[in-house]
């Protein structure tokens, strides 16, 4: 049997610094609460909510949070809360109906010209608002046979020009595996671009390794990186510095954010996010309204309020710093803009 580039061998002995930071991510609510000098009374409810969807947050992200501040916009994205356990009508486990849309395990083909690959089940951080918090990843692991079927599927459809590496977080996969997958994809003549949707470099900036850049730029396929940061405080000097080699390698870097109540639902927060991204060499791409996933209702911002914020952004920022305000509606041929 040939070597399998998609094999889920992510659990190798962690050698790179980023892998160590990934495997030592904080998962005990009591430890997070102690590190941030927050009231111990929070531990019990955080533990209850973490039973449904575990806490997971690496140290470099925690270091960007303010101590003793429950309103910290980074903390709010990761701290499990009792509110998550309250059922709210309309907030469901599979809002995007993705379970009905897999032509093959590990592959989602919904939009023309693009396919989305579930590269790995791992994520560096568990974002409480995530629409994948109930997603059955175990059924979507890429084994050798699945990877071959995916390659065959893409090769057989010459309308496909771009492969999106998603997850989980595709950059949780080791560089060697990414390089091998890209090499095999590059052999498919009608493919032009590969896109990585990843929050990992935001959470662990050390993830941008020389080997990763070599992998991304090592084939004829044009790479694009789409980061996921929701608040300007996520972009510190370390991240900015880590992104520098991508700029030098001429890899376009974009950002998608989710509009979250209590995190970034103000004109000021969104403006500062766009400006700070730009300073780090990143262009805003999408601002998504929340998918109505069970457990995330406390982050919801109404469409009306979202439009008002967007209108103000358009008045106050140059066009290239205004992300597209959008949502994903199951069955639609693209993301749907809110206008
Ligand atoms: C969001 C998404 C894409 C990418 O959409 P763009 O508008 O190109 O960013 C592709 N496929 C699937 C299944 C998606 O959910
Ligand atoms: S990193 Fe992305 S996929 Fe992973 S939990 Fe956060 S939002 Fe969800």
Short mmCIF file of C-alpha atoms and ligand atoms in Angstrom, two decimals:
data_model
loop_
_atom_site.label_atom_id
_atom_site.label_comp_id
_atom_site.label_asym_id
_atom_site.label_seq_id
_atom_site.Cartn_x
_atom_site.Cartn_y
_atom_site.Cartn_z
CA UNK A 1 0.00 0.00 0.00
CA UNK A 2 1.29 3.44 -0.86
CA UNK A 3 2.14 5.98 1.82
CA UNK A 4 -1.00 7.74 2.90
CA UNK A 5 -0.72 11.52 3.09
CA UNK A 6 -4.10 11.95 4.73
CA UNK A 7 -3.55 9.47 7.49
CA UNK A 8 -4.58 10.92 10.82
CA UNK A 9 -1.15 10.71 12.36
CA UNK A 10 -1.55 14.09 14.08
CA UNK A 11 -0.87 12.49 17.40
CA UNK A 12 2.85 12.05 16.82
CA UNK A 13 5.24 12.92 19.58
CA UNK A 14 5.00 16.71 19.63
CA UNK A 15 8.34 18.13 18.58
CA UNK A 16 7.69 21.60 17.22
CA UNK A 17 7.03 24.39 19.71
CA UNK A 18 3.51 24.88 18.38
CA UNK A 19 2.74 21.21 18.89
CA UNK A 20 3.87 21.42 22.50
CA UNK A 21 1.68 24.50 23.02
CA UNK A 22 -1.20 22.67 21.38
CA UNK A 23 -0.91 19.57 23.51
CA UNK A 24 -0.56 21.59 26.72
CA UNK A 25 -3.71 23.64 26.07
CA UNK A 26 -5.76 24.33 29.22
CA UNK A 27 -8.85 22.12 29.52
CA UNK A 28 -9.64 22.36 33.24
CA UNK A 29 -11.98 25.30 33.98
CA UNK A 30 -10.50 25.61 37.49
CA UNK A 31 -7.05 26.20 36.02
CA UNK A 32 -8.26 28.86 33.59
CA UNK A 33 -10.12 30.61 36.37
CA UNK A 34 -7.05 30.49 38.63
CA UNK A 35 -4.70 31.76 35.91
CA UNK A 36 -6.95 34.72 35.21
CA UNK A 37 -7.62 35.44 38.90
CA UNK A 38 -11.38 35.09 38.49
CA UNK A 39 -13.89 34.17 41.23
CA UNK A 40 -13.68 30.45 42.13
CA UNK A 41 -17.50 30.29 42.24
CA UNK A 42 -17.42 30.17 38.45
CA UNK A 43 -15.74 26.77 38.40
CA UNK A 44 -18.83 24.70 39.07
CA UNK A 45 -20.98 26.09 36.26
CA UNK A 46 -18.02 26.12 33.86
CA UNK A 47 -17.48 22.42 34.59
CA UNK A 48 -21.16 21.68 33.93
CA UNK A 49 -21.12 23.45 30.57
CA UNK A 50 -17.76 21.88 29.68
CA UNK A 51 -19.33 18.43 29.95
CA UNK A 52 -21.30 19.17 26.79
CA UNK A 53 -18.42 20.84 24.92
CA UNK A 54 -15.02 20.80 26.61
CA UNK A 55 -12.99 23.86 27.50
CA UNK A 56 -9.87 24.11 25.38
CA UNK A 57 -7.57 27.10 25.15
CA UNK A 58 -3.79 27.28 24.65
CA UNK A 59 -1.57 29.49 26.81
CA UNK A 60 -0.56 32.03 24.15
CA UNK A 61 -4.24 32.99 23.79
CA UNK A 62 -4.78 33.16 27.56
CA UNK A 63 -1.79 35.50 27.81
CA UNK A 64 -3.70 38.05 25.72
CA UNK A 65 -6.61 38.13 28.23
CA UNK A 66 -6.90 40.71 31.00
CA UNK A 67 -6.70 39.29 34.50
CA UNK A 68 -9.72 39.57 36.78
CA UNK A 69 -12.00 40.74 33.97
CA UNK A 70 -15.02 38.59 33.23
CA UNK A 71 -15.91 40.91 30.35
CA UNK A 72 -12.65 40.25 28.55
CA UNK A 73 -13.57 39.69 24.88
CA UNK A 74 -11.16 36.75 24.49
CA UNK A 75 -12.25 35.06 27.69
CA UNK A 76 -15.91 35.29 26.66
CA UNK A 77 -15.16 33.24 23.54
CA UNK A 78 -13.84 30.27 25.53
CA UNK A 79 -15.29 30.25 29.06
CA UNK A 80 -18.06 27.62 29.43
CA UNK A 81 -21.22 29.13 30.93
CA UNK A 82 -24.48 27.84 32.40
CA UNK A 83 -26.34 29.84 29.73
CA UNK A 84 -25.14 27.29 27.16
CA UNK A 85 -27.27 24.60 28.79
CA UNK A 86 -30.55 26.53 28.40
CA UNK A 87 -32.49 25.32 25.37
CA UNK A 88 -33.55 28.25 23.16
CA UNK A 89 -36.15 27.77 20.39
CA UNK A 90 -34.55 27.97 16.95
CA UNK A 91 -31.05 27.09 18.20
CA UNK A 92 -30.34 23.55 17.02
CA UNK A 93 -27.49 21.06 16.86
CA UNK A 94 -26.93 21.11 13.08
CA UNK A 95 -27.99 24.57 11.85
CA UNK A 96 -26.17 24.17 8.54
CA UNK A 97 -27.60 20.72 7.82
CA UNK A 98 -24.06 19.64 6.96
CA UNK A 99 -24.77 16.06 7.85
CA UNK A 100 -26.95 15.86 4.75
CA UNK A 101 -24.36 17.42 2.49
CA UNK A 102 -21.36 15.14 2.46
CA UNK A 103 -20.92 13.48 -0.95
CA UNK A 104 -18.02 11.63 0.65
CA UNK A 105 -16.84 11.40 4.20
CA UNK A 106 -14.51 14.33 4.78
CA UNK A 107 -15.66 16.36 1.77
CA UNK A 108 -18.40 18.98 1.41
CA UNK A 109 -19.26 20.15 -2.09
CA UNK A 110 -21.93 22.84 -1.82
CA UNK A 111 -20.61 25.76 -3.88
CA UNK A 112 -19.64 25.86 -7.51
CA UNK A 113 -15.92 25.61 -8.18
CA UNK A 114 -14.97 24.94 -4.58
CA UNK A 115 -14.86 21.87 -2.35
CA UNK A 116 -14.33 21.88 1.39
CA UNK A 117 -12.16 19.27 3.02
CA UNK A 118 -12.56 18.24 6.65
CA UNK A 119 -8.82 17.81 7.09
CA UNK A 120 -8.70 16.84 10.73
CA UNK A 121 -11.06 16.66 13.66
CA UNK A 122 -8.72 18.62 15.94
CA UNK A 123 -9.08 22.28 16.95
CA UNK A 124 -6.57 24.28 18.96
CA UNK A 125 -9.31 26.11 20.81
CA UNK A 126 -12.94 25.39 21.55
CA UNK A 127 -14.96 28.49 20.70
CA UNK A 128 -18.21 28.41 22.60
CA UNK A 129 -20.23 29.80 19.66
CA UNK A 130 -18.91 27.25 17.19
CA UNK A 131 -21.45 25.68 14.86
CA UNK A 132 -19.36 22.52 14.91
CA UNK A 133 -19.79 21.97 18.63
CA UNK A 134 -22.22 19.16 17.85
CA UNK A 135 -20.65 17.98 14.60
CA UNK A 136 -19.92 14.25 14.41
CA UNK A 137 -16.23 14.54 13.61
CA UNK A 138 -15.48 10.95 14.38
CA UNK A 139 -17.38 9.99 11.23
CA UNK A 140 -15.33 12.46 9.24
CA UNK A 141 -11.78 11.31 9.78
CA UNK A 142 -9.73 11.09 6.62
CA UNK A 143 -8.41 7.58 6.24
CA UNK A 144 -6.35 6.35 3.26
CA UNK A 145 -9.37 5.09 1.32
CA UNK A 146 -11.33 8.29 1.93
CA UNK A 147 -8.42 10.45 0.77
CA UNK A 148 -8.15 8.44 -2.44
CA UNK A 149 -11.91 8.73 -3.04
CA UNK A 150 -11.69 12.49 -2.47
CA UNK A 151 -8.82 12.82 -4.97
CA UNK A 152 -10.82 10.78 -7.49
CA UNK A 153 -13.92 12.92 -6.92
CA UNK A 154 -12.01 16.18 -7.48
CA UNK A 155 -10.13 14.77 -10.49
CA UNK A 156 -13.42 13.70 -12.09
CA UNK A 157 -15.02 17.18 -11.88
CA UNK A 158 -13.17 19.83 -13.84
CA UNK A 159 -15.49 22.57 -12.57
CA UNK A 160 -13.59 22.40 -9.25
CA UNK A 161 -10.80 25.00 -9.12
CA UNK A 162 -10.23 25.43 -5.42
CA UNK A 163 -9.87 23.15 -2.42
CA UNK A 164 -10.61 24.60 1.02
CA UNK A 165 -8.86 22.95 3.91
CA UNK A 166 -11.19 23.22 6.86
CA UNK A 167 -11.86 21.14 9.95
CA UNK A 168 -11.67 21.21 12.82
CA UNK A 169 -8.58 23.23 12.16
CA UNK A 170 -6.56 22.11 9.14
CA UNK A 171 -3.33 23.57 10.53
CA UNK A 172 -3.56 21.14 13.45
CA UNK A 173 -2.17 18.67 10.91
CA UNK A 174 1.62 18.39 10.78
CA UNK A 175 3.49 20.24 8.02
CA UNK A 176 4.65 17.01 6.37
CA UNK A 177 1.10 15.79 5.97
CA UNK A 178 -0.03 19.14 4.56
CA UNK A 179 2.84 19.12 2.06
CA UNK A 180 1.99 15.60 0.89
CA UNK A 181 -1.68 16.42 0.45
CA UNK A 182 -0.87 19.57 -1.53
CA UNK A 183 1.51 17.64 -3.77
CA UNK A 184 -1.16 15.10 -4.62
CA UNK A 185 -3.73 17.82 -5.28
CA UNK A 186 -1.29 19.73 -7.51
CA UNK A 187 -1.32 16.76 -9.88
CA UNK A 188 -4.98 17.51 -10.71
CA UNK A 189 -4.68 19.89 -13.67
CA UNK A 190 -7.95 21.84 -13.24
CA UNK A 191 -7.16 22.87 -9.64
CA UNK A 192 -5.77 26.40 -9.24
CA UNK A 193 -5.97 27.39 -5.60
CA UNK A 194 -5.81 25.94 -2.12
CA UNK A 195 -7.28 27.80 0.77
CA UNK A 196 -6.74 27.17 4.46
CA UNK A 197 -9.37 28.31 6.94
CA UNK A 198 -7.60 28.28 10.26
CA UNK A 199 -7.79 29.89 13.68
CA UNK A 200 -4.60 28.18 14.80
CA UNK A 201 -2.09 30.93 13.93
CA UNK A 202 -4.23 33.41 15.88
CA UNK A 203 -4.31 31.16 18.90
CA UNK A 204 -0.72 29.86 18.62
CA UNK A 205 1.31 32.23 16.39
CA UNK A 206 4.25 29.79 16.50
CA UNK A 207 2.19 27.66 14.09
CA UNK A 208 3.57 29.69 11.16
CA UNK A 209 6.71 27.62 10.67
CA UNK A 210 9.21 27.77 7.80
CA UNK A 211 8.11 24.26 6.86
CA UNK A 212 4.48 25.38 6.65
CA UNK A 213 5.38 28.25 4.34
CA UNK A 214 7.48 25.87 2.26
CA UNK A 215 4.51 23.48 2.04
CA UNK A 216 2.06 26.24 1.08
CA UNK A 217 4.31 27.69 -1.60
CA UNK A 218 5.88 24.41 -2.73
CA UNK A 219 3.41 23.52 -5.49
CA UNK A 220 1.97 25.35 -8.51
CA UNK A 221 -1.31 25.83 -6.58
CA UNK A 222 -1.85 29.39 -5.29
CA UNK A 223 -2.30 29.35 -1.50
CA UNK A 224 -4.64 31.60 0.49
CA UNK A 225 -4.88 31.72 4.26
CA UNK A 226 -8.11 32.79 5.94
CA UNK A 227 -7.64 33.46 9.65
CA UNK A 228 -10.37 33.74 12.24
CA UNK A 229 -10.04 36.56 14.77
CA UNK A 230 -13.02 38.30 16.32
CA UNK A 231 -11.43 41.05 18.38
CA UNK A 232 -8.43 43.34 17.97
CA UNK A 233 -6.94 42.05 21.26
CA UNK A 234 -6.35 38.73 19.50
CA UNK A 235 -3.80 40.39 17.24
CA UNK A 236 -0.71 41.18 19.29
CA UNK A 237 2.89 41.89 18.28
CA UNK A 238 3.79 38.19 18.40
CA UNK A 239 1.08 37.30 15.87
CA UNK A 240 1.92 40.27 13.67
CA UNK A 241 5.55 39.20 13.62
CA UNK A 242 4.66 35.56 12.94
CA UNK A 243 2.59 36.61 9.89
CA UNK A 244 5.49 38.54 8.35
CA UNK A 245 7.04 35.58 6.43
CA UNK A 246 3.65 34.90 4.79
CA UNK A 247 3.68 38.43 3.43
CA UNK A 248 7.20 37.92 2.17
CA UNK A 249 6.09 34.70 0.48
CA UNK A 250 3.18 36.66 -1.08
CA UNK A 251 0.50 34.46 0.47
CA UNK A 252 -2.73 36.49 0.69
CA UNK A 253 -4.00 36.48 4.27
CA UNK A 254 -7.67 37.27 4.96
CA UNK A 255 -9.79 37.18 8.10
CA UNK A 256 -13.26 35.97 8.90
CA UNK A 257 -14.96 36.98 12.11
CA UNK A 258 -18.23 36.11 13.78
CA UNK A 259 -20.42 38.89 15.15
CA UNK A 260 -20.73 38.06 18.86
CA UNK A 261 -22.73 39.83 21.52
CA UNK A 262 -20.47 41.06 24.30
CA UNK A 263 -17.33 40.44 22.21
CA UNK A 264 -17.39 42.64 19.12
CA UNK A 265 -20.95 43.99 18.72
CA UNK A 266 -19.97 47.66 18.61
CA UNK A 267 -18.83 49.96 15.82
CA UNK A 268 -15.68 50.74 17.80
CA UNK A 269 -14.73 47.07 18.30
CA UNK A 270 -15.31 46.20 14.63
CA UNK A 271 -13.43 49.26 13.37
CA UNK A 272 -10.46 48.53 15.61
CA UNK A 273 -10.50 44.89 14.47
CA UNK A 274 -10.30 45.91 10.80
CA UNK A 275 -7.57 48.50 11.41
CA UNK A 276 -5.51 46.13 13.55
CA UNK A 277 -5.83 43.31 11.00
CA UNK A 278 -4.64 45.63 8.26
CA UNK A 279 -1.64 46.70 10.32
CA UNK A 280 -0.72 43.01 10.60
CA UNK A 281 -1.05 42.55 6.82
CA UNK A 282 -4.47 40.89 6.93
CA UNK A 283 -7.58 41.98 5.02
CA UNK A 284 -11.10 41.54 6.44
CA UNK A 285 -13.09 39.04 4.34
CA UNK A 286 -16.32 37.98 6.06
CA UNK A 287 -18.22 39.05 9.15
CA UNK A 288 -20.65 36.23 9.82
CA UNK A 289 -23.78 36.50 11.86
CA UNK A 290 -24.05 33.66 14.34
CA UNK A 291 -25.31 30.29 13.16
CA UNK A 292 -28.20 29.34 15.46
CA UNK A 293 -26.41 26.48 17.17
CA UNK A 294 -27.70 25.12 20.47
CA UNK A 295 -25.71 26.57 23.38
CA UNK A 296 -24.73 29.82 21.66
CA UNK A 297 -27.92 31.91 21.92
CA UNK A 298 -26.34 34.27 24.46
CA UNK A 299 -23.96 35.45 21.68
CA UNK A 300 -26.78 36.31 19.29
CA UNK A 301 -26.99 39.76 17.70
CA UNK A 302 -30.23 40.53 15.83
CA UNK A 303 -30.10 41.01 12.03
CA UNK A 304 -31.36 44.52 12.56
CA UNK A 305 -28.51 45.40 14.89
CA UNK A 306 -26.00 43.65 12.57
CA UNK A 307 -27.16 45.81 9.65
CA UNK A 308 -26.89 48.98 11.74
CA UNK A 309 -23.33 48.14 12.75
CA UNK A 310 -22.43 47.30 9.17
CA UNK A 311 -23.91 50.56 7.92
CA UNK A 312 -21.74 52.50 10.38
CA UNK A 313 -18.65 50.52 9.36
CA UNK A 314 -19.28 51.41 5.74
CA UNK A 315 -19.54 55.09 6.63
CA UNK A 316 -16.42 55.13 8.75
CA UNK A 317 -13.93 52.85 7.00
CA UNK A 318 -12.38 52.62 3.54
CA UNK A 319 -14.15 49.96 1.48
CA UNK A 320 -11.27 47.48 1.69
CA UNK A 321 -11.53 47.40 5.49
CA UNK A 322 -15.25 46.53 5.48
CA UNK A 323 -15.86 42.77 5.66
CA UNK A 324 -18.87 41.26 3.87
CA UNK A 325 -21.71 40.80 6.35
CA UNK A 326 -23.04 37.33 5.62
CA UNK A 327 -24.67 34.18 6.85
CA UNK A 328 -24.79 30.63 5.71
CA UNK A 329 -28.24 29.34 4.77
CA UNK A 330 -28.50 25.59 4.11
CA UNK A 331 -29.23 24.87 0.47
CA UNK A 332 -28.11 28.25 -0.88
CA UNK A 333 -25.42 28.25 -3.61
CA UNK A 334 -23.19 30.72 -1.71
CA UNK A 335 -22.97 32.62 1.54
CA UNK A 336 -25.92 35.01 1.77
CA UNK A 337 -25.17 38.70 2.23
CA UNK A 338 -27.25 40.66 4.74
CA UNK A 339 -28.21 43.86 2.98
C1 LIG B 1 -18.09 28.85 3.20
C2 LIG B 1 -17.89 27.69 2.31
C3 LIG B 1 -17.10 27.79 1.16
C4 LIG B 1 -16.36 29.05 0.79
O1 LIG B 1 -17.18 30.12 0.45
P1 LIG B 1 -16.49 31.46 -0.07
O2 LIG B 1 -17.60 32.41 -0.27
O3 LIG B 1 -15.74 31.09 -1.32
O4 LIG B 1 -15.52 31.90 1.00
C5 LIG B 1 -16.99 26.68 0.35
N1 LIG B 1 -17.63 25.52 0.63
C6 LIG B 1 -18.38 25.38 1.73
C7 LIG B 1 -19.05 24.09 1.99
C8 LIG B 1 -18.53 26.46 2.62
O5 LIG B 1 -19.26 26.29 3.72
S1 LIG B 2 -11.39 27.15 15.82
FE1 LIG B 2 -13.08 27.34 14.36
S2 LIG B 2 -13.84 25.22 14.07
FE2 LIG B 2 -12.56 25.24 15.95
S3 LIG B 2 -14.01 25.63 17.63
FE3 LIG B 2 -13.22 27.65 17.00
S4 LIG B 2 -14.72 28.38 15.49
FE4 LIG B 2 -15.04 26.18 15.73
#
